[in-house]
Amino acid sequence: RAIAIFDKLRLPDVPGQPCFRDAGGDEQRRFVAAIFGSYDPIANVRYITEFFKLVPKKNGKTTEGGAILVDALIMNRRPNAEFIYIGPTQEVSYTAFSQSTGMIAADPVLRAKFHVTPHLKRIEYLPTGAYAKIKSFDPAVVTGAKPAGVLFDEIHVVASAPEADRVIG
């Protein structure tokens, strides 16, 4: 189901806004399969709790992360669950937010099921009340949450910040 959702998401900044099904690669689908396929809904257990993907610069990792975030909001069953996308800088966080919200805006069904609050960089999935916050890494901003999921973009940059080990832990 997660792969089917991922495949239907549209690339908002590519001419014609193709779906990931047409523009994405098999390795992206395998990563989505690993993330969402490691959860057993009957036992309510996630067998793999941390994922790492090493991708060279300018290969769409922020766009893919934005798609995974939208996919996670749709796949999530927990009411009012919080998801966090953490970028190392405001620019990366803005790009992730723009990509996620662009994917939502490109699909009339998703537009009806999501509420976007741009000034808070917040995306809410209305059927469950689950929401995502897109943040720039700052120990004062990131701590205190009890998220259902966290996606770090460019963790090598985030990890070099003061107190990063405490916050990430």
mmCIF file of C-alpha atoms in Angstrom:
data_model
loop_
_atom_site.group_PDB
_atom_site.id
_atom_site.type_symbol
_atom_site.label_atom_id
_atom_site.label_comp_id
_atom_site.label_asym_id
_atom_site.label_seq_id
_atom_site.Cartn_x
_atom_site.Cartn_y
_atom_site.Cartn_z
ATOM 1 C CA ARG A 1 0.000 0.000 0.000
ATOM 2 C CA ALA A 2 2.826 2.426 0.854
ATOM 3 C CA ILE A 3 4.476 1.796 -2.508
ATOM 4 C CA ALA A 4 1.174 2.403 -4.303
ATOM 5 C CA ILE A 5 0.781 5.725 -2.477
ATOM 6 C CA PHE A 6 4.400 6.688 -3.136
ATOM 7 C CA ASP A 7 4.044 5.829 -6.847
ATOM 8 C CA LYS A 8 1.034 8.157 -7.205
ATOM 9 C CA LEU A 9 2.730 11.180 -5.619
ATOM 10 C CA ARG A 10 3.700 13.795 -8.189
ATOM 11 C CA LEU A 11 7.001 15.610 -8.516
ATOM 12 C CA PRO A 12 5.880 19.219 -8.074
ATOM 13 C CA ASP A 13 8.916 20.921 -9.609
ATOM 14 C CA VAL A 14 9.319 18.823 -12.768
ATOM 15 C CA PRO A 15 7.597 19.800 -16.039
ATOM 16 C CA GLY A 16 4.357 17.836 -16.374
ATOM 17 C CA GLN A 17 4.552 16.822 -12.697
ATOM 18 C CA PRO A 18 5.134 13.114 -13.353
ATOM 19 C CA CYS A 19 4.322 10.530 -10.697
ATOM 20 C CA PHE A 20 7.109 8.756 -8.809
ATOM 21 C CA ARG A 21 5.870 5.612 -10.584
ATOM 22 C CA ASP A 22 7.144 7.103 -13.855
ATOM 23 C CA ALA A 23 10.030 9.263 -12.656
ATOM 24 C CA GLY A 24 11.281 7.396 -9.585
ATOM 25 C CA GLY A 25 13.632 4.474 -9.409
ATOM 26 C CA ASP A 26 13.362 0.938 -8.108
ATOM 27 C CA GLU A 27 15.767 1.767 -5.250
ATOM 28 C CA GLN A 28 13.305 4.410 -4.035
ATOM 29 C CA ARG A 29 10.493 1.862 -4.022
ATOM 30 C CA ARG A 30 12.681 -0.670 -2.212
ATOM 31 C CA PHE A 31 13.440 1.933 0.466
ATOM 32 C CA VAL A 32 9.730 2.717 0.892
ATOM 33 C CA ALA A 33 9.045 -1.033 1.062
ATOM 34 C CA ALA A 34 11.662 -1.448 3.795
ATOM 35 C CA ILE A 35 10.320 1.442 5.865
ATOM 36 C CA PHE A 36 6.644 0.564 5.714
ATOM 37 C CA GLY A 37 7.014 -3.184 5.228
ATOM 38 C CA SER A 38 8.880 -3.632 8.498
ATOM 39 C CA TYR A 39 5.675 -2.928 10.436
ATOM 40 C CA ASP A 40 3.363 -5.754 11.459
ATOM 41 C CA PRO A 41 -0.127 -4.241 11.924
ATOM 42 C CA ILE A 42 -1.499 -7.366 13.613
ATOM 43 C CA ALA A 43 1.220 -7.501 16.276
ATOM 44 C CA ASN A 44 1.536 -3.687 16.227
ATOM 45 C CA VAL A 45 5.318 -4.034 16.045
ATOM 46 C CA ARG A 46 7.873 -2.233 13.896
ATOM 47 C CA TYR A 47 10.732 -4.668 13.362
ATOM 48 C CA ILE A 48 13.147 -2.093 11.941
ATOM 49 C CA THR A 49 13.076 1.223 13.806
ATOM 50 C CA GLU A 50 15.920 3.134 12.176
ATOM 51 C CA PHE A 51 16.758 3.535 8.502
ATOM 52 C CA PHE A 52 19.722 5.179 6.831
ATOM 53 C CA LYS A 53 20.084 5.997 3.173
ATOM 54 C CA LEU A 54 23.249 7.463 1.722
ATOM 55 C CA VAL A 55 22.518 9.478 -1.397
ATOM 56 C CA PRO A 56 24.937 11.746 -3.303
ATOM 57 C CA LYS A 57 24.166 15.456 -3.611
ATOM 58 C CA LYS A 58 21.568 16.569 -6.158
ATOM 59 C CA ASN A 59 19.847 13.190 -6.422
ATOM 60 C CA GLY A 60 16.454 14.144 -5.016
ATOM 61 C CA LYS A 61 16.907 13.062 -1.401
ATOM 62 C CA THR A 62 14.919 16.016 -0.024
ATOM 63 C CA THR A 63 12.144 15.384 -2.552
ATOM 64 C CA GLU A 64 12.126 11.678 -1.712
ATOM 65 C CA GLY A 65 12.068 12.537 1.995
ATOM 66 C CA GLY A 66 9.090 14.827 1.417
ATOM 67 C CA ALA A 67 7.275 12.015 -0.394
ATOM 68 C CA ILE A 68 8.035 9.554 2.410
ATOM 69 C CA LEU A 69 6.661 12.094 4.901
ATOM 70 C CA VAL A 70 3.379 12.433 2.975
ATOM 71 C CA ASP A 71 3.235 8.638 2.638
ATOM 72 C CA ALA A 72 3.783 8.239 6.401
ATOM 73 C CA LEU A 73 0.935 10.624 7.198
ATOM 74 C CA ILE A 74 -1.419 8.654 4.971
ATOM 75 C CA MET A 75 -0.264 5.212 6.181
ATOM 76 C CA ASN A 76 -0.308 6.148 9.877
ATOM 77 C CA ARG A 77 -3.132 4.696 11.978
ATOM 78 C CA ARG A 78 -2.394 6.536 15.232
ATOM 79 C CA PRO A 79 -4.766 9.476 15.827
ATOM 80 C CA ASN A 80 -3.082 12.865 16.185
ATOM 81 C CA ALA A 81 0.370 11.372 15.612
ATOM 82 C CA GLU A 82 3.212 13.832 15.196
ATOM 83 C CA PHE A 83 5.893 13.413 12.555
ATOM 84 C CA ILE A 84 8.932 15.637 12.274
ATOM 85 C CA TYR A 85 11.128 16.344 9.267
ATOM 86 C CA ILE A 86 14.403 17.932 10.332
ATOM 87 C CA GLY A 87 16.617 19.706 7.860
ATOM 88 C CA PRO A 88 20.068 21.040 8.721
ATOM 89 C CA THR A 89 19.229 24.566 7.523
ATOM 90 C CA GLN A 90 16.166 26.714 6.933
ATOM 91 C CA GLU A 91 16.734 26.413 3.196
ATOM 92 C CA VAL A 92 16.654 22.600 3.226
ATOM 93 C CA SER A 93 13.601 22.633 5.511
ATOM 94 C CA TYR A 94 11.828 25.056 3.194
ATOM 95 C CA THR A 95 12.624 22.831 0.196
ATOM 96 C CA ALA A 96 11.240 19.761 1.989
ATOM 97 C CA PHE A 97 8.078 21.644 2.942
ATOM 98 C CA SER A 98 7.656 22.952 -0.613
ATOM 99 C CA GLN A 99 8.088 19.492 -2.091
ATOM 100 C CA SER A 100 5.637 17.842 0.328
ATOM 101 C CA THR A 101 2.999 20.520 -0.070
ATOM 102 C CA GLY A 102 3.558 20.610 -3.832
ATOM 103 C CA MET A 103 2.822 16.877 -4.011
ATOM 104 C CA ILE A 104 -0.393 17.466 -2.083
ATOM 105 C CA ALA A 105 -1.398 20.433 -4.254
ATOM 106 C CA ALA A 106 -0.807 18.411 -7.442
ATOM 107 C CA ASP A 107 -3.461 15.836 -6.499
ATOM 108 C CA PRO A 108 -7.127 16.856 -6.015
ATOM 109 C CA VAL A 109 -7.820 13.889 -3.700
ATOM 110 C CA LEU A 110 -4.892 14.783 -1.437
ATOM 111 C CA ARG A 111 -5.845 18.484 -1.448
ATOM 112 C CA ALA A 112 -9.180 17.528 0.118
ATOM 113 C CA LYS A 113 -7.552 15.328 2.780
ATOM 114 C CA PHE A 114 -4.760 17.639 3.947
ATOM 115 C CA HIS A 115 -4.584 21.013 5.625
ATOM 116 C CA VAL A 116 -1.379 22.978 5.165
ATOM 117 C CA THR A 117 -0.327 25.797 7.499
ATOM 118 C CA PRO A 118 2.547 27.474 5.634
ATOM 119 C CA HIS A 119 3.724 29.904 8.318
ATOM 120 C CA LEU A 120 4.166 26.985 10.755
ATOM 121 C CA LYS A 121 5.495 24.554 8.113
ATOM 122 C CA ARG A 122 2.814 22.154 9.303
ATOM 123 C CA ILE A 123 0.923 19.563 7.263
ATOM 124 C CA GLU A 124 -2.132 17.839 8.746
ATOM 125 C CA TYR A 125 -3.796 14.712 7.423
ATOM 126 C CA LEU A 126 -7.447 15.393 8.230
ATOM 127 C CA PRO A 127 -8.817 11.806 8.429
ATOM 128 C CA THR A 128 -6.592 10.953 11.437
ATOM 129 C CA GLY A 129 -5.473 14.363 12.694
ATOM 130 C CA ALA A 130 -1.868 13.228 12.230
ATOM 131 C CA TYR A 131 0.466 16.048 11.340
ATOM 132 C CA ALA A 132 3.999 16.758 10.286
ATOM 133 C CA LYS A 133 6.183 19.656 11.269
ATOM 134 C CA ILE A 134 9.104 20.564 9.081
ATOM 135 C CA LYS A 135 11.864 22.125 11.160
ATOM 136 C CA SER A 136 15.409 23.341 10.901
ATOM 137 C CA PHE A 137 17.751 21.698 13.369
ATOM 138 C CA ASP A 138 18.021 23.651 16.590
ATOM 139 C CA PRO A 139 18.226 21.907 19.972
ATOM 140 C CA ALA A 140 15.794 24.435 21.479
ATOM 141 C CA VAL A 141 13.201 23.805 18.773
ATOM 142 C CA VAL A 142 13.500 20.054 18.262
ATOM 143 C CA THR A 143 13.450 18.804 21.861
ATOM 144 C CA GLY A 144 10.269 18.049 23.790
ATOM 145 C CA ALA A 145 8.352 16.241 21.073
ATOM 146 C CA LYS A 146 7.072 12.652 21.249
ATOM 147 C CA PRO A 147 6.891 11.929 17.555
ATOM 148 C CA ALA A 148 5.641 8.822 15.826
ATOM 149 C CA GLY A 149 8.426 9.298 13.294
ATOM 150 C CA VAL A 150 11.389 11.537 12.592
ATOM 151 C CA LEU A 151 13.121 12.034 9.277
ATOM 152 C CA PHE A 152 16.549 13.671 9.312
ATOM 153 C CA ASP A 153 17.756 15.175 6.069
ATOM 154 C CA GLU A 154 21.528 15.506 5.732
ATOM 155 C CA ILE A 155 22.191 14.015 9.157
ATOM 156 C CA HIS A 156 25.938 14.456 8.656
ATOM 157 C CA VAL A 157 25.395 18.229 8.781
ATOM 158 C CA VAL A 158 22.899 18.012 11.666
ATOM 159 C CA ALA A 159 25.286 15.787 13.643
ATOM 160 C CA SER A 160 28.014 18.432 13.586
ATOM 161 C CA ALA A 161 25.846 20.917 15.527
ATOM 162 C CA PRO A 162 26.387 21.441 19.261
ATOM 163 C CA GLU A 163 24.266 19.098 21.394
ATOM 164 C CA ALA A 164 23.249 17.089 18.317
ATOM 165 C CA ASP A 165 24.002 13.759 19.979
ATOM 166 C CA ARG A 166 21.700 14.582 22.908
ATOM 167 C CA VAL A 167 18.871 15.809 20.707
ATOM 168 C CA ILE A 168 19.080 12.971 18.197
ATOM 169 C CA GLY A 169 19.194 10.417 21.027
#
